[in-house]
């Protein structure tokens, strides 16, 4: 439990007051450095968690209460980047849920110097540790604050409550502030400064052109924010978020109609298509490699060595693709296109609206686009029967994505709770189609390997082919199961209730905020 | 996670001193350690300056669950917690008789706290009752401090026989010579002859030491006030052996 106080003198006063009721033992003053970590998109902070390392011990605390949830010794030779790098224990459990595939990044280093005091009961047993601390940003010593930290000893809750009461009764003001926010300055990162969720604030009365250029600028910014992370190869999600922004941009160029001049629209669509393709193979390889352990678990032990060989070749291909893509990112083409796109958007924003130009207000147009796409999704889904080819489900998945993007682009124009609920209904259908697609991609990957990588004369090849063949069969039967569930999922999505909700919100005389 | 019990039907053999010092050494290596004081005399609790809550009686202990969680207390040392004993624990075996699974009740009680700790150490009372039978089933290792005299060694052998009769796994049993006085011929002879032949005997021996007795005065583990004494060094050797032979396998 931590409280910010004005200065050291205030802290000393509190100690004097406590010493009237309890025995106090002064321990040595200590200094330590703590390094703080979180993912690029602040996943720990979003769950009210804070993770830091002091010497070789990592501690995870609740950001609000300061209660330590887990502690783990990790030797410096084995840096903690992903949750699977953590030795088993409570820390690993919590991180595996919070981090998923994202890596931990170093945020800030703090210097702490404290006066440590043990509060003792009448048996001279320590029942609480009280620490008067100065916290300083190690690279920016101007940023400093003072605080008291109370560390209760397990099982002495009653005494802790009594001590807290004494402290509160002194009239001392205690503040709780977010540690990392308090200590950062200038260009340092602060919690929540990046999220992969799309949140553009639009005004319903804006001309559609203005809304659209705002969306494009937002998406370009997300791409920019992820470039460094991609180049440094920190984790797979930088590229993923980058690509999602490219996809969203392409979707907006197509779904939000008659915004730009036709030749401009064509030009930029082509450019973003090239941009998307430049990292297609790299992303596929990232996904295959992330799946490594999952796939290995599905095979009998004897055949695993063959799968290892397969993944080794994927890894080396991935290295090549990565280098290729980095060269592209650092190249002139990409740089010219980025600045070109930005200039283009700036110009578009400032276009004086001519008669017949895209001057319509955003809101009615947004509803029109969304409703149209929604009806398309319904029509496609309705046409799918048990005997329909898999291709139809893949197509539906793509249409659902386009609908989802539209809902996200224009999110700020509608009542938040209601539109969130519509999105989550769509998400259920998307998740199902996504699983179907994923199983398809996995089989495709393996078939590709069989066709391209196995030389018939290679002694090992028969064994490898056997294991891969077995796995494909397994995946295929999983996929059939998922396929079987489709009609009930789609029925759920296209229920009367959902149709009414969509019509109410996006129909011509629908609700708006 | 390993559960170790220090047990001997005889009193005054160094059970509690060993339980306290071994738990301390375990916590010092950053292993999350819990010491459970099952002896109504409460010596282990006394050494750590920890009293139980007034209402932590036999029935609460046997209830398990939240009752146990609420009564675990942190010692003054990092990674080391203690579940203190209560004077009413003298009646634990009577309480145990009420349960259907009366011989495995303790094992059941310990189940939920297993994931919180790397090592659980139990300090047992000097008797043989239904509680002891629970300890034999709950523990992964039953370590018997034995004074190197023929009578004490016989007690250890009787325990081995008891295990066999009850069809318990006697590979759990380990023993070591405790409170060894080199000047006593009978001690020296016992250590030299018996220890070597029996695989249950740990190689480390703990000397009789006035320093250890002072734990009752200082109310701290030996290593806090006398880290370089012969006894302290001997305990470190014993800990290394327990760590490599029992914890790591």
GROMACS .gro file of C-alpha atoms in nm, chain A residues 128-294:
model
  167
  128UNK     CA    1   0.426  -0.427   0.944
  129UNK     CA    2   0.705  -0.287   0.738
  130UNK     CA    3   0.695   0.086   0.687
  131UNK     CA    4   0.915   0.256   0.436
  132UNK     CA    5   0.973   0.624   0.367
  133UNK     CA    6   1.080   0.650   0.005
  134UNK     CA    7   1.208   0.892  -0.250
  135UNK     CA    8   1.131   0.783  -0.603
  136UNK     CA    9   1.333   0.935  -0.887
  137UNK     CA   10   1.331   0.877  -1.262
  138UNK     CA   11   1.680   0.738  -1.319
  139UNK     CA   12   1.727   0.917  -1.651
  140UNK     CA   13   1.543   1.231  -1.557
  141UNK     CA   14   1.624   1.323  -1.195
  142UNK     CA   15   1.397   1.628  -1.202
  143UNK     CA   16   1.104   1.391  -1.188
  144UNK     CA   17   1.081   1.288  -0.825
  145UNK     CA   18   0.826   1.231  -0.555
  146UNK     CA   19   0.811   1.100  -0.199
  147UNK     CA   20   0.590   0.835  -0.060
  148UNK     CA   21   0.530   0.600   0.229
  149UNK     CA   22   0.490   0.233   0.160
  150UNK     CA   23   0.316   0.004   0.402
  151UNK     CA   24   0.392  -0.365   0.367
  152UNK     CA   25   0.172  -0.566   0.600
  153UNK     CA   26   0.291  -0.905   0.721
  154UNK     CA   27   0.063  -1.194   0.631
  155UNK     CA   28  -0.185  -1.280   0.903
  156UNK     CA   29  -0.170  -0.945   1.085
  157UNK     CA   30  -0.460  -0.779   0.910
  158UNK     CA   31  -0.622  -0.642   1.226
  159UNK     CA   32  -0.304  -0.464   1.331
  160UNK     CA   33  -0.266  -0.325   0.979
  161UNK     CA   34  -0.614  -0.176   0.992
  162UNK     CA   35  -0.539  -0.015   1.328
  163UNK     CA   36  -0.220   0.141   1.197
  164UNK     CA   37  -0.394   0.272   0.887
  165UNK     CA   38  -0.652   0.436   1.108
  166UNK     CA   39  -0.383   0.608   1.315
  167UNK     CA   40  -0.225   0.742   0.999
  168UNK     CA   41  -0.553   0.869   0.857
  169UNK     CA   42  -0.643   1.033   1.187
  170UNK     CA   43  -0.330   1.247   1.169
  171UNK     CA   44  -0.504   1.452   0.903
  172UNK     CA   45  -0.216   1.389   0.663
  173UNK     CA   46  -0.332   1.398   0.303
  174UNK     CA   47  -0.262   1.074   0.122
  175UNK     CA   48  -0.273   1.064  -0.252
  176UNK     CA   49  -0.275   0.770  -0.481
  177UNK     CA   50  -0.124   0.841  -0.816
  178UNK     CA   51  -0.031   0.616  -1.101
  179UNK     CA   52   0.339   0.549  -1.049
  180UNK     CA   53   0.443   0.542  -1.410
  181UNK     CA   54   0.241   0.845  -1.509
  182UNK     CA   55   0.389   1.040  -1.218
  183UNK     CA   56   0.747   0.971  -1.310
  184UNK     CA   57   0.751   1.016  -1.685
  185UNK     CA   58   0.813   1.343  -1.852
  186UNK     CA   59   0.840   1.494  -2.196
  187UNK     CA   60   0.863   1.236  -2.470
  188UNK     CA   61   0.852   0.938  -2.231
  189UNK     CA   62   0.570   0.698  -2.290
  190UNK     CA   63   0.275   0.700  -2.056
  191UNK     CA   64   0.026   0.420  -1.993
  192UNK     CA   65  -0.249   0.395  -2.250
  193UNK     CA   66  -0.072   0.598  -2.515
  194UNK     CA   67  -0.114   0.315  -2.763
  195UNK     CA   68  -0.396   0.077  -2.824
  196UNK     CA   69  -0.472  -0.139  -3.123
  197UNK     CA   70  -0.842  -0.062  -3.085
  198UNK     CA   71  -0.963   0.193  -3.331
  199UNK     CA   72  -1.107   0.506  -3.175
  200UNK     CA   73  -1.154   0.805  -3.401
  201UNK     CA   74  -1.374   1.084  -3.278
  202UNK     CA   75  -1.608   1.197  -3.553
  203UNK     CA   76  -1.872   1.462  -3.561
  204UNK     CA   77  -2.202   1.357  -3.721
  205UNK     CA   78  -2.230   1.694  -3.897
  206UNK     CA   79  -1.890   1.685  -4.057
  207UNK     CA   80  -1.878   1.641  -4.429
  208UNK     CA   81  -1.806   1.279  -4.511
  209UNK     CA   82  -1.477   1.383  -4.668
  210UNK     CA   83  -1.354   1.527  -4.341
  211UNK     CA   84  -1.458   1.219  -4.144
  212UNK     CA   85  -1.291   0.990  -4.392
  213UNK     CA   86  -0.962   1.178  -4.397
  214UNK     CA   87  -0.964   1.172  -4.014
  215UNK     CA   88  -1.001   0.797  -4.023
  216UNK     CA   89  -0.721   0.759  -4.275
  217UNK     CA   90  -0.491   0.982  -4.072
  218UNK     CA   91  -0.561   0.782  -3.761
  219UNK     CA   92  -0.479   0.457  -3.941
  220UNK     CA   93  -0.159   0.601  -4.086
  221UNK     CA   94  -0.055   0.699  -3.737
  222UNK     CA   95  -0.105   0.345  -3.612
  223UNK     CA   96   0.117   0.217  -3.892
  224UNK     CA   97   0.384   0.469  -3.803
  225UNK     CA   98   0.369   0.377  -3.434
  226UNK     CA   99   0.437   0.015  -3.512
  227UNK     CA  100   0.728   0.058  -3.752
  228UNK     CA  101   1.002   0.063  -3.491
  229UNK     CA  102   0.865  -0.241  -3.318
  230UNK     CA  103   0.862  -0.430  -3.647
  231UNK     CA  104   1.220  -0.333  -3.728
  232UNK     CA  105   1.340  -0.433  -3.384
  233UNK     CA  106   1.151  -0.762  -3.414
  234UNK     CA  107   1.015  -0.726  -3.060
  235UNK     CA  108   0.710  -0.944  -3.113
  236UNK     CA  109   0.474  -1.055  -3.389
  237UNK     CA  110   0.198  -0.814  -3.303
  238UNK     CA  111   0.368  -0.498  -3.431
  239UNK     CA  112   0.348  -0.637  -3.783
  240UNK     CA  113  -0.003  -0.763  -3.714
  241UNK     CA  114  -0.129  -0.420  -3.601
  242UNK     CA  115   0.050  -0.259  -3.897
  243UNK     CA  116  -0.118  -0.495  -4.139
  244UNK     CA  117  -0.460  -0.449  -3.978
  245UNK     CA  118  -0.426  -0.075  -4.035
  246UNK     CA  119  -0.335  -0.137  -4.399
  247UNK     CA  120  -0.636  -0.367  -4.432
  248UNK     CA  121  -0.864  -0.113  -4.270
  249UNK     CA  122  -0.734   0.156  -4.501
  250UNK     CA  123  -0.801  -0.060  -4.805
  251UNK     CA  124  -1.144  -0.146  -4.674
  252UNK     CA  125  -1.227   0.221  -4.617
  253UNK     CA  126  -1.108   0.309  -4.968
  254UNK     CA  127  -1.354   0.056  -5.105
  255UNK     CA  128  -1.647   0.072  -4.862
  256UNK     CA  129  -1.670   0.449  -4.816
  257UNK     CA  130  -1.767   0.537  -5.167
  258UNK     CA  131  -1.715   0.839  -5.392
  259UNK     CA  132  -1.489   1.023  -5.160
  260UNK     CA  133  -1.189   1.078  -5.376
  261UNK     CA  134  -1.150   1.133  -5.745
  262UNK     CA  135  -1.159   0.797  -5.926
  263UNK     CA  136  -0.798   0.815  -6.040
  264UNK     CA  137  -0.681   0.897  -5.687
  265UNK     CA  138  -0.889   0.618  -5.544
  266UNK     CA  139  -0.739   0.371  -5.792
  267UNK     CA  140  -0.387   0.487  -5.725
  268UNK     CA  141  -0.409   0.460  -5.348
  269UNK     CA  142  -0.591   0.130  -5.358
  270UNK     CA  143  -0.307  -0.008  -5.564
  271UNK     CA  144  -0.047   0.130  -5.332
  272UNK     CA  145  -0.202  -0.015  -5.020
  273UNK     CA  146  -0.245  -0.346  -5.197
  274UNK     CA  147   0.128  -0.352  -5.268
  275UNK     CA  148   0.194  -0.253  -4.908
  276UNK     CA  149  -0.023  -0.535  -4.781
  277UNK     CA  150   0.136  -0.796  -5.009
  278UNK     CA  151   0.488  -0.697  -4.907
  279UNK     CA  152   0.445  -0.869  -4.571
  280UNK     CA  153   0.195  -1.146  -4.651
  281UNK     CA  154   0.443  -1.430  -4.642
  282UNK     CA  155   0.618  -1.290  -4.334
  283UNK     CA  156   0.292  -1.279  -4.143
  284UNK     CA  157   0.197  -1.630  -4.251
  285UNK     CA  158   0.531  -1.756  -4.125
  286UNK     CA  159   0.488  -1.572  -3.794
  287UNK     CA  160   0.151  -1.740  -3.746
  288UNK     CA  161   0.288  -2.084  -3.837
  289UNK     CA  162   0.574  -2.045  -3.593
  290UNK     CA  163   0.345  -1.928  -3.313
  291UNK     CA  164   0.149  -2.247  -3.362
  292UNK     CA  165   0.454  -2.468  -3.325
  293UNK     CA  166   0.380  -2.611  -2.982
  294UNK     CA  167   0.012  -2.655  -3.056
   0.00000   0.00000   0.00000
